[in-house]
Amino acid sequence: MANTVIGSTIVIDGEISGEEDLTVLGTVKGRIALREHIHVEPTGVIEANIETATITVEGTVTGDIHATERAELKSNCRVVGDIRAPRILIADGASFKGTVDMEG
Amino acid sequence: MPASTTLGPTIHVRGRILGEEDLRVEGRVDGAIELSETLIVEESGVVLAEIQARDVVVRGIVIGNVTATDSVTLDAGAKLMGDIEAPRVILADGAAFKGSVKVTGAGPRPRARKTSVASASPVARGAGRTTVAGSIPRVRAARPDAPPPQEDEPTVVVRRQDVAPAQKAPKKAPPKPAKAASKKKTAKKKTAKKRTKARPKVPSRKKRKVSRR
């Protein structure tokens, strides 16, 4: 499967757009606009506004998250920013600072 | 998880990518790429960027200057517009490249080719061959010294036939050898027909060959 992976030593400063799943182990600064799933691994750091269908965060996200379907914050993740999604899951142990909007 | 990074075919990155691992681009990158490892631009990949890496392998399209500390490889199907700077530059057959090449220092294998234009696709080569084949009669008429190896055998046959009647009946040679030639060349009728059309030039060619011997 043509899955996109951003490795742990990679730093992207700019904008990412696309229509496939994205796994982030490295650092992304700027903006992310996808129509699929974003997975932020424990080593992943995102300093960007995110637009996506679904997102799972195990690492660090600084920026607003707009998911059209689902946003999931796993334990040990760190999220600073506003989350807007119809379904939001925040696991026990997750660190989150920001506002939640579940009206889409 | 795999250590290498892949940007899939639908992914479009605008900006700067820095890293210390292999990067495989199947999508599009506009901006700049700086790696300490290998950058691979796959067939579907389009990179409009200044590239710095240890090794760069291009199978897709790159527009921008490429600087590598080890090697730059353009595989078949690659298109590169920009300047290359690397100790080793490898251009494969079928790669298209426009720009300048600067081979810096001495790499491990100093086989770098300084070629500024390389767009010799197999198709182009095939076309070249066919034109050569088509121009063979002319070539032979003009220069019997250097006929292509494939056409050597028929020429030899003509010589023998020519030599035999020439000894018996000198000066009446032109009509007779032609008949003999057409008989003996039943295996290659088409070529024989063509040759009979070009009759006037034949005798002189034969004579030259005979005299050469």
mmCIF file of C-alpha atoms in Angstrom:
data_model
loop_
_atom_site.group_PDB
_atom_site.id
_atom_site.type_symbol
_atom_site.label_atom_id
_atom_site.label_comp_id
_atom_site.label_asym_id
_atom_site.label_seq_id
_atom_site.Cartn_x
_atom_site.Cartn_y
_atom_site.Cartn_z
ATOM 1 C CA MET A 1 0.000 0.000 0.000
ATOM 2 C CA ALA A 2 1.218 3.411 -0.872
ATOM 3 C CA ASN A 3 1.240 4.721 2.623
ATOM 4 C CA THR A 4 3.018 7.945 3.304
ATOM 5 C CA VAL A 5 5.452 7.907 6.179
ATOM 6 C CA ILE A 6 7.409 10.844 7.485
ATOM 7 C CA GLY A 7 10.334 9.327 9.333
ATOM 8 C CA SER A 8 11.656 10.300 12.717
ATOM 9 C CA THR A 9 14.553 12.405 11.476
ATOM 10 C CA ILE A 10 12.539 14.236 8.850
ATOM 11 C CA VAL A 11 11.529 17.846 9.305
ATOM 12 C CA ILE A 12 9.037 19.315 6.891
ATOM 13 C CA ASP A 13 8.558 23.049 7.036
ATOM 14 C CA GLY A 14 5.652 23.900 4.804
ATOM 15 C CA GLU A 15 2.407 22.530 3.618
ATOM 16 C CA ILE A 16 1.360 18.949 3.047
ATOM 17 C CA SER A 17 -1.723 18.075 1.071
ATOM 18 C CA GLY A 18 -2.925 14.821 -0.320
ATOM 19 C CA GLU A 19 -5.472 12.085 -0.429
ATOM 20 C CA GLU A 20 -3.897 9.203 1.392
ATOM 21 C CA ASP A 21 -3.020 8.093 4.886
ATOM 22 C CA LEU A 22 -0.158 9.869 6.570
ATOM 23 C CA THR A 23 1.988 8.548 9.379
ATOM 24 C CA VAL A 24 4.178 11.078 11.137
ATOM 25 C CA LEU A 25 7.176 10.000 13.169
ATOM 26 C CA GLY A 26 9.114 13.177 12.510
ATOM 27 C CA THR A 27 8.333 16.868 12.596
ATOM 28 C CA VAL A 28 5.928 18.840 10.459
ATOM 29 C CA LYS A 29 5.552 22.598 10.695
ATOM 30 C CA GLY A 30 3.080 24.578 8.656
ATOM 31 C CA ARG A 31 -0.184 23.112 7.483
ATOM 32 C CA ILE A 32 -1.561 19.662 6.763
ATOM 33 C CA ALA A 33 -4.616 19.095 4.606
ATOM 34 C CA LEU A 34 -5.580 15.498 3.941
ATOM 35 C CA ARG A 35 -8.781 13.676 3.149
ATOM 36 C CA GLU A 36 -7.756 10.472 4.870
ATOM 37 C CA HIS A 37 -6.219 9.405 8.147
ATOM 38 C CA ILE A 38 -3.339 10.992 10.008
ATOM 39 C CA HIS A 39 -1.461 9.031 12.609
ATOM 40 C CA VAL A 40 0.963 10.941 14.803
ATOM 41 C CA GLU A 41 3.315 8.425 16.364
ATOM 42 C CA PRO A 42 4.852 8.970 19.822
ATOM 43 C CA THR A 43 7.958 10.481 18.244
ATOM 44 C CA GLY A 44 5.925 12.682 15.936
ATOM 45 C CA VAL A 45 5.726 16.421 16.437
ATOM 46 C CA ILE A 46 3.282 18.571 14.524
ATOM 47 C CA GLU A 47 3.241 22.314 14.754
ATOM 48 C CA ALA A 48 0.560 22.953 12.240
ATOM 49 C CA ASN A 49 -3.094 23.409 11.622
ATOM 50 C CA ILE A 50 -4.531 20.087 10.533
ATOM 51 C CA GLU A 51 -7.460 19.324 8.284
ATOM 52 C CA THR A 52 -8.264 15.686 7.824
ATOM 53 C CA ALA A 53 -10.965 13.049 7.929
ATOM 54 C CA THR A 54 -9.647 11.192 10.970
ATOM 55 C CA ILE A 55 -6.637 11.666 13.196
ATOM 56 C CA THR A 56 -4.983 9.648 15.922
ATOM 57 C CA VAL A 57 -2.443 11.430 18.085
ATOM 58 C CA GLU A 58 0.116 9.610 20.184
ATOM 59 C CA GLY A 59 2.772 12.283 19.939
ATOM 60 C CA THR A 60 2.681 16.046 20.106
ATOM 61 C CA VAL A 61 0.428 18.410 18.202
ATOM 62 C CA THR A 62 0.503 22.147 18.506
ATOM 63 C CA GLY A 63 -2.175 23.727 16.372
ATOM 64 C CA ASP A 64 -5.809 23.453 15.542
ATOM 65 C CA ILE A 65 -7.235 20.121 14.482
ATOM 66 C CA HIS A 66 -10.238 19.947 12.194
ATOM 67 C CA ALA A 67 -11.349 16.399 11.525
ATOM 68 C CA THR A 68 -14.434 15.789 9.433
ATOM 69 C CA GLU A 69 -15.021 12.389 11.056
ATOM 70 C CA ARG A 70 -13.010 11.594 14.142
ATOM 71 C CA ALA A 71 -10.201 12.798 16.379
ATOM 72 C CA GLU A 72 -8.569 10.487 18.869
ATOM 73 C CA LEU A 73 -6.065 11.539 21.497
ATOM 74 C CA LYS A 74 -4.215 8.558 22.935
ATOM 75 C CA SER A 75 -2.640 8.435 26.336
ATOM 76 C CA ASN A 76 0.719 10.208 26.652
ATOM 77 C CA CYS A 77 -0.060 12.505 23.774
ATOM 78 C CA ARG A 78 0.241 16.247 24.047
ATOM 79 C CA VAL A 79 -2.143 18.475 22.190
ATOM 80 C CA VAL A 80 -2.307 22.246 22.391
ATOM 81 C CA GLY A 81 -4.972 23.781 20.194
ATOM 82 C CA ASP A 82 -8.618 23.645 19.335
ATOM 83 C CA ILE A 83 -10.245 20.458 18.163
ATOM 84 C CA ARG A 84 -13.236 20.453 15.886
ATOM 85 C CA ALA A 85 -14.717 17.068 14.995
ATOM 86 C CA PRO A 86 -18.042 15.254 15.252
ATOM 87 C CA ARG A 87 -16.467 12.433 17.265
ATOM 88 C CA ILE A 88 -13.679 13.079 19.725
ATOM 89 C CA LEU A 89 -11.958 10.506 21.926
ATOM 90 C CA ILE A 90 -9.583 11.563 24.646
ATOM 91 C CA ALA A 91 -7.861 8.714 26.427
ATOM 92 C CA ASP A 92 -6.885 8.633 30.043
ATOM 93 C CA GLY A 93 -3.437 10.173 30.390
ATOM 94 C CA ALA A 94 -3.709 12.424 27.395
ATOM 95 C CA SER A 95 -2.575 15.980 27.810
ATOM 96 C CA PHE A 96 -4.807 18.495 26.104
ATOM 97 C CA LYS A 97 -5.131 22.228 26.236
ATOM 98 C CA GLY A 98 -7.671 23.952 24.051
ATOM 99 C CA THR A 99 -11.310 23.962 23.163
ATOM 100 C CA VAL A 100 -13.469 21.210 21.762
ATOM 101 C CA ASP A 101 -16.176 21.720 19.185
ATOM 102 C CA MET A 102 -18.207 18.637 18.304
ATOM 103 C CA GLU A 103 -20.754 20.300 16.083
ATOM 104 C CA GLY A 104 -18.623 19.709 12.997
ATOM 105 C CA MET B 1 8.361 1.140 11.829
ATOM 106 C CA PRO B 2 10.521 1.502 8.758
ATOM 107 C CA ALA B 3 13.255 4.070 9.006
ATOM 108 C CA SER B 4 12.754 5.340 5.502
ATOM 109 C CA THR B 5 10.315 8.061 4.672
ATOM 110 C CA THR B 6 7.860 7.792 1.840
ATOM 111 C CA LEU B 7 5.713 10.507 0.365
ATOM 112 C CA GLY B 8 2.915 8.747 -1.475
ATOM 113 C CA PRO B 9 1.649 9.496 -4.966
ATOM 114 C CA THR B 10 -1.159 11.825 -3.931
ATOM 115 C CA ILE B 11 0.914 13.778 -1.444
ATOM 116 C CA HIS B 12 1.947 17.298 -2.279
ATOM 117 C CA VAL B 13 4.439 19.040 -0.037
ATOM 118 C CA ARG B 14 5.132 22.732 -0.412
ATOM 119 C CA GLY B 15 8.047 23.817 1.668
ATOM 120 C CA ARG B 16 11.278 22.541 3.010
ATOM 121 C CA ILE B 17 12.146 18.982 3.902
ATOM 122 C CA LEU B 18 15.137 18.265 6.102
ATOM 123 C CA GLY B 19 16.191 14.837 7.226
ATOM 124 C CA GLU B 20 18.791 12.278 8.083
ATOM 125 C CA GLU B 21 17.235 9.233 6.475
ATOM 126 C CA ASP B 22 16.236 7.942 3.079
ATOM 127 C CA LEU B 23 13.383 9.770 1.441
ATOM 128 C CA ARG B 24 11.271 8.276 -1.314
ATOM 129 C CA VAL B 25 9.081 10.682 -3.247
ATOM 130 C CA GLU B 26 6.197 9.242 -5.221
ATOM 131 C CA GLY B 27 4.171 12.431 -5.067
ATOM 132 C CA ARG B 28 5.145 16.023 -5.485
ATOM 133 C CA VAL B 29 7.476 18.317 -3.589
ATOM 134 C CA ASP B 30 7.848 22.036 -4.229
ATOM 135 C CA GLY B 31 10.536 23.847 -2.302
ATOM 136 C CA ALA B 32 13.752 22.377 -1.025
ATOM 137 C CA ILE B 33 15.061 19.039 0.132
ATOM 138 C CA GLU B 34 18.118 18.560 2.303
ATOM 139 C CA LEU B 35 19.038 15.038 3.309
ATOM 140 C CA SER B 36 22.100 13.347 4.708
ATOM 141 C CA GLU B 37 21.044 10.098 3.062
ATOM 142 C CA THR B 38 19.478 8.983 -0.196
ATOM 143 C CA LEU B 39 16.695 10.717 -2.051
ATOM 144 C CA ILE B 40 14.736 8.577 -4.494
ATOM 145 C CA VAL B 41 12.308 10.229 -6.861
ATOM 146 C CA GLU B 42 10.105 7.451 -8.186
ATOM 147 C CA GLU B 43 8.456 7.299 -11.606
ATOM 148 C CA SER B 44 5.357 9.081 -10.354
ATOM 149 C CA GLY B 45 7.403 11.606 -8.392
ATOM 150 C CA VAL B 46 7.701 15.257 -9.323
ATOM 151 C CA VAL B 47 10.165 17.429 -7.456
ATOM 152 C CA LEU B 48 10.469 21.132 -8.090
ATOM 153 C CA ALA B 49 13.157 21.896 -5.590
ATOM 154 C CA GLU B 50 16.739 22.578 -4.797
ATOM 155 C CA ILE B 51 18.055 19.205 -3.707
ATOM 156 C CA GLN B 52 20.960 18.428 -1.452
ATOM 157 C CA ALA B 53 21.597 14.838 -0.447
ATOM 158 C CA ARG B 54 24.251 12.184 -0.248
ATOM 159 C CA ASP B 55 22.822 10.146 -3.100
ATOM 160 C CA VAL B 56 20.065 11.140 -5.447
ATOM 161 C CA VAL B 57 18.276 8.606 -7.638
ATOM 162 C CA VAL B 58 15.818 10.001 -10.153
ATOM 163 C CA ARG B 59 13.269 7.920 -11.992
ATOM 164 C CA GLY B 60 10.648 10.620 -12.245
ATOM 165 C CA ILE B 61 10.809 14.337 -12.859
ATOM 166 C CA VAL B 62 13.095 16.805 -11.117
ATOM 167 C CA ILE B 63 13.257 20.490 -11.871
ATOM 168 C CA GLY B 64 15.916 22.231 -9.849
ATOM 169 C CA ASN B 65 19.556 22.032 -9.052
ATOM 170 C CA VAL B 66 20.825 18.803 -7.559
ATOM 171 C CA THR B 67 23.858 18.659 -5.301
ATOM 172 C CA ALA B 68 25.009 15.317 -4.001
ATOM 173 C CA THR B 69 27.972 14.482 -1.810
ATOM 174 C CA ASP B 70 28.226 11.023 -3.339
ATOM 175 C CA SER B 71 26.294 10.349 -6.512
ATOM 176 C CA VAL B 72 23.464 11.415 -8.769
ATOM 177 C CA THR B 73 21.788 8.701 -10.814
ATOM 178 C CA LEU B 74 19.297 9.335 -13.584
ATOM 179 C CA ASP B 75 17.581 6.086 -14.437
ATOM 180 C CA ALA B 76 15.700 5.370 -17.632
ATOM 181 C CA GLY B 77 12.593 7.511 -17.769
ATOM 182 C CA ALA B 78 14.052 10.222 -15.578
ATOM 183 C CA LYS B 79 13.691 13.849 -16.532
ATOM 184 C CA LEU B 80 15.910 16.409 -14.940
ATOM 185 C CA MET B 81 16.117 20.093 -15.678
ATOM 186 C CA GLY B 82 18.789 21.754 -13.622
ATOM 187 C CA ASP B 83 22.423 21.624 -12.769
ATOM 188 C CA ILE B 84 24.045 18.581 -11.226
ATOM 189 C CA GLU B 85 26.969 18.778 -8.885
ATOM 190 C CA ALA B 86 28.360 15.509 -7.546
ATOM 191 C CA PRO B 87 31.524 13.395 -7.494
ATOM 192 C CA ARG B 88 29.714 10.707 -9.466
ATOM 193 C CA VAL B 89 27.053 11.272 -12.068
ATOM 194 C CA ILE B 90 25.360 8.329 -13.750
ATOM 195 C CA LEU B 91 23.044 8.893 -16.686
ATOM 196 C CA ALA B 92 21.210 5.824 -17.881
ATOM 197 C CA ASP B 93 19.999 5.240 -21.402
ATOM 198 C CA GLY B 94 16.555 6.764 -21.714
ATOM 199 C CA ALA B 95 17.129 9.534 -19.216
ATOM 200 C CA ALA B 96 16.401 13.098 -20.261
ATOM 201 C CA PHE B 97 18.535 15.837 -18.842
ATOM 202 C CA LYS B 98 18.970 19.515 -19.516
ATOM 203 C CA GLY B 99 21.525 21.424 -17.550
ATOM 204 C CA SER B 100 25.147 21.383 -16.661
ATOM 205 C CA VAL B 101 27.170 18.794 -14.839
ATOM 206 C CA LYS B 102 29.931 19.563 -12.408
ATOM 207 C CA VAL B 103 31.864 16.558 -11.238
ATOM 208 C CA THR B 104 33.412 17.625 -7.991
ATOM 209 C CA GLY B 105 36.414 15.884 -6.538
ATOM 210 C CA ALA B 106 37.213 12.219 -7.029
ATOM 211 C CA GLY B 107 34.519 9.820 -6.055
ATOM 212 C CA PRO B 108 35.007 6.154 -5.232
ATOM 213 C CA ARG B 109 34.370 5.251 -8.853
ATOM 214 C CA PRO B 110 35.553 7.963 -11.231
ATOM 215 C CA ARG B 111 33.277 6.786 -13.988
ATOM 216 C CA ALA B 112 31.225 9.932 -14.083
ATOM 217 C CA ARG B 113 30.200 10.880 -17.597
ATOM 218 C CA LYS B 114 30.213 14.496 -18.507
ATOM 219 C CA THR B 115 27.286 14.481 -20.827
ATOM 220 C CA SER B 116 25.180 17.553 -21.143
ATOM 221 C CA VAL B 117 22.486 15.982 -23.285
ATOM 222 C CA ALA B 118 21.236 12.454 -22.861
ATOM 223 C CA SER B 119 17.849 11.678 -24.319
ATOM 224 C CA ALA B 120 18.614 8.576 -26.302
ATOM 225 C CA SER B 121 15.565 6.446 -25.847
ATOM 226 C CA PRO B 122 15.348 2.941 -27.310
ATOM 227 C CA VAL B 123 12.768 4.213 -29.773
ATOM 228 C CA ALA B 124 15.146 6.810 -31.122
ATOM 229 C CA ARG B 125 17.831 4.192 -31.495
ATOM 230 C CA GLY B 126 15.511 1.896 -33.410
ATOM 231 C CA ALA B 127 14.671 4.694 -35.767
ATOM 232 C CA GLY B 128 18.354 5.278 -36.322
ATOM 233 C CA ARG B 129 18.871 1.663 -37.272
ATOM 234 C CA THR B 130 16.058 1.602 -39.771
ATOM 235 C CA THR B 131 17.355 4.683 -41.536
ATOM 236 C CA VAL B 132 20.769 3.079 -41.760
ATOM 237 C CA ALA B 133 19.258 -0.037 -43.286
ATOM 238 C CA GLY B 134 17.320 2.021 -45.811
ATOM 239 C CA SER B 135 20.393 3.876 -46.951
ATOM 240 C CA ILE B 136 22.512 0.791 -47.394
ATOM 241 C CA PRO B 137 22.283 0.580 -51.212
ATOM 242 C CA ARG B 138 23.426 4.151 -51.536
ATOM 243 C CA VAL B 139 26.215 3.628 -49.111
ATOM 244 C CA ARG B 140 27.443 0.595 -50.982
ATOM 245 C CA ALA B 141 27.239 2.284 -54.341
ATOM 246 C CA ALA B 142 29.250 5.198 -53.089
ATOM 247 C CA ARG B 143 31.707 3.322 -50.926
ATOM 248 C CA PRO B 144 32.158 -0.352 -51.512
ATOM 249 C CA ASP B 145 34.987 -0.232 -48.978
ATOM 250 C CA ALA B 146 32.743 -0.169 -45.965
ATOM 251 C CA PRO B 147 29.518 -2.088 -46.440
ATOM 252 C CA PRO B 148 27.694 -3.140 -43.265
ATOM 253 C CA PRO B 149 28.481 -6.707 -42.178
ATOM 254 C CA GLN B 150 24.961 -7.951 -42.934
ATOM 255 C CA GLU B 151 25.245 -7.022 -46.596
ATOM 256 C CA ASP B 152 28.681 -8.496 -47.064
ATOM 257 C CA GLU B 153 27.560 -11.942 -48.156
ATOM 258 C CA PRO B 154 25.541 -10.925 -51.222
ATOM 259 C CA THR B 155 28.437 -8.769 -52.329
ATOM 260 C CA VAL B 156 30.747 -11.730 -52.188
ATOM 261 C CA VAL B 157 28.373 -13.762 -54.368
ATOM 262 C CA VAL B 158 28.302 -11.043 -56.984
ATOM 263 C CA ARG B 159 32.064 -10.976 -57.059
ATOM 264 C CA ARG B 160 32.370 -14.660 -57.836
ATOM 265 C CA GLN B 161 29.832 -14.502 -60.634
ATOM 266 C CA ASP B 162 31.401 -11.440 -62.000
ATOM 267 C CA VAL B 163 34.880 -12.908 -61.997
ATOM 268 C CA ALA B 164 33.871 -16.093 -63.862
ATOM 269 C CA PRO B 165 32.238 -14.501 -66.952
ATOM 270 C CA ALA B 166 34.739 -11.721 -67.035
ATOM 271 C CA GLN B 167 37.493 -14.233 -67.696
ATOM 272 C CA LYS B 168 35.586 -15.929 -70.530
ATOM 273 C CA ALA B 169 34.068 -12.948 -72.262
ATOM 274 C CA PRO B 170 35.494 -9.614 -71.232
ATOM 275 C CA LYS B 171 33.495 -6.401 -71.945
ATOM 276 C CA LYS B 172 30.206 -8.300 -72.407
ATOM 277 C CA ALA B 173 30.040 -8.848 -68.745
ATOM 278 C CA PRO B 174 27.238 -6.405 -67.750
ATOM 279 C CA PRO B 175 24.150 -8.383 -68.900
ATOM 280 C CA LYS B 176 25.369 -11.865 -68.034
ATOM 281 C CA PRO B 177 26.369 -11.441 -64.416
ATOM 282 C CA ALA B 178 23.039 -9.823 -63.725
ATOM 283 C CA LYS B 179 21.161 -12.944 -64.867
ATOM 284 C CA ALA B 180 23.491 -15.200 -62.980
ATOM 285 C CA ALA B 181 23.113 -13.062 -59.946
ATOM 286 C CA SER B 182 19.335 -13.223 -60.058
ATOM 287 C CA LYS B 183 19.482 -17.015 -60.373
ATOM 288 C CA LYS B 184 21.845 -17.531 -57.533
ATOM 289 C CA LYS B 185 20.033 -15.116 -55.266
ATOM 290 C CA THR B 186 16.743 -16.931 -55.154
ATOM 291 C CA ALA B 187 16.994 -16.856 -51.410
ATOM 292 C CA LYS B 188 17.004 -13.080 -51.409
ATOM 293 C CA LYS B 189 14.677 -12.158 -54.250
ATOM 294 C CA LYS B 190 13.788 -8.748 -52.961
ATOM 295 C CA THR B 191 17.336 -7.605 -52.666
ATOM 296 C CA ALA B 192 18.123 -9.085 -56.059
ATOM 297 C CA LYS B 193 15.289 -7.122 -57.676
ATOM 298 C CA LYS B 194 16.438 -3.925 -56.103
ATOM 299 C CA ARG B 195 19.913 -4.579 -57.334
ATOM 300 C CA THR B 196 18.814 -5.169 -60.900
ATOM 301 C CA LYS B 197 17.144 -1.762 -60.840
ATOM 302 C CA ALA B 198 20.400 -0.194 -59.838
ATOM 303 C CA ARG B 199 22.169 -1.990 -62.664
ATOM 304 C CA PRO B 200 24.312 0.787 -64.124
ATOM 305 C CA LYS B 201 26.201 1.266 -60.916
ATOM 306 C CA VAL B 202 26.898 -2.419 -60.388
ATOM 307 C CA PRO B 203 29.664 -3.020 -62.928
ATOM 308 C CA SER B 204 31.818 -0.198 -61.723
ATOM 309 C CA ARG B 205 31.484 -1.407 -58.181
ATOM 310 C CA LYS B 206 32.484 -4.911 -59.202
ATOM 311 C CA LYS B 207 35.397 -3.701 -61.188
ATOM 312 C CA ARG B 208 36.662 -1.725 -58.295
ATOM 313 C CA LYS B 209 36.395 -4.717 -56.069
ATOM 314 C CA VAL B 210 38.101 -6.936 -58.545
ATOM 315 C CA SER B 211 40.871 -4.467 -58.995
ATOM 316 C CA ARG B 212 41.188 -4.185 -55.226
ATOM 317 C CA ARG B 213 41.834 -7.866 -55.062
#
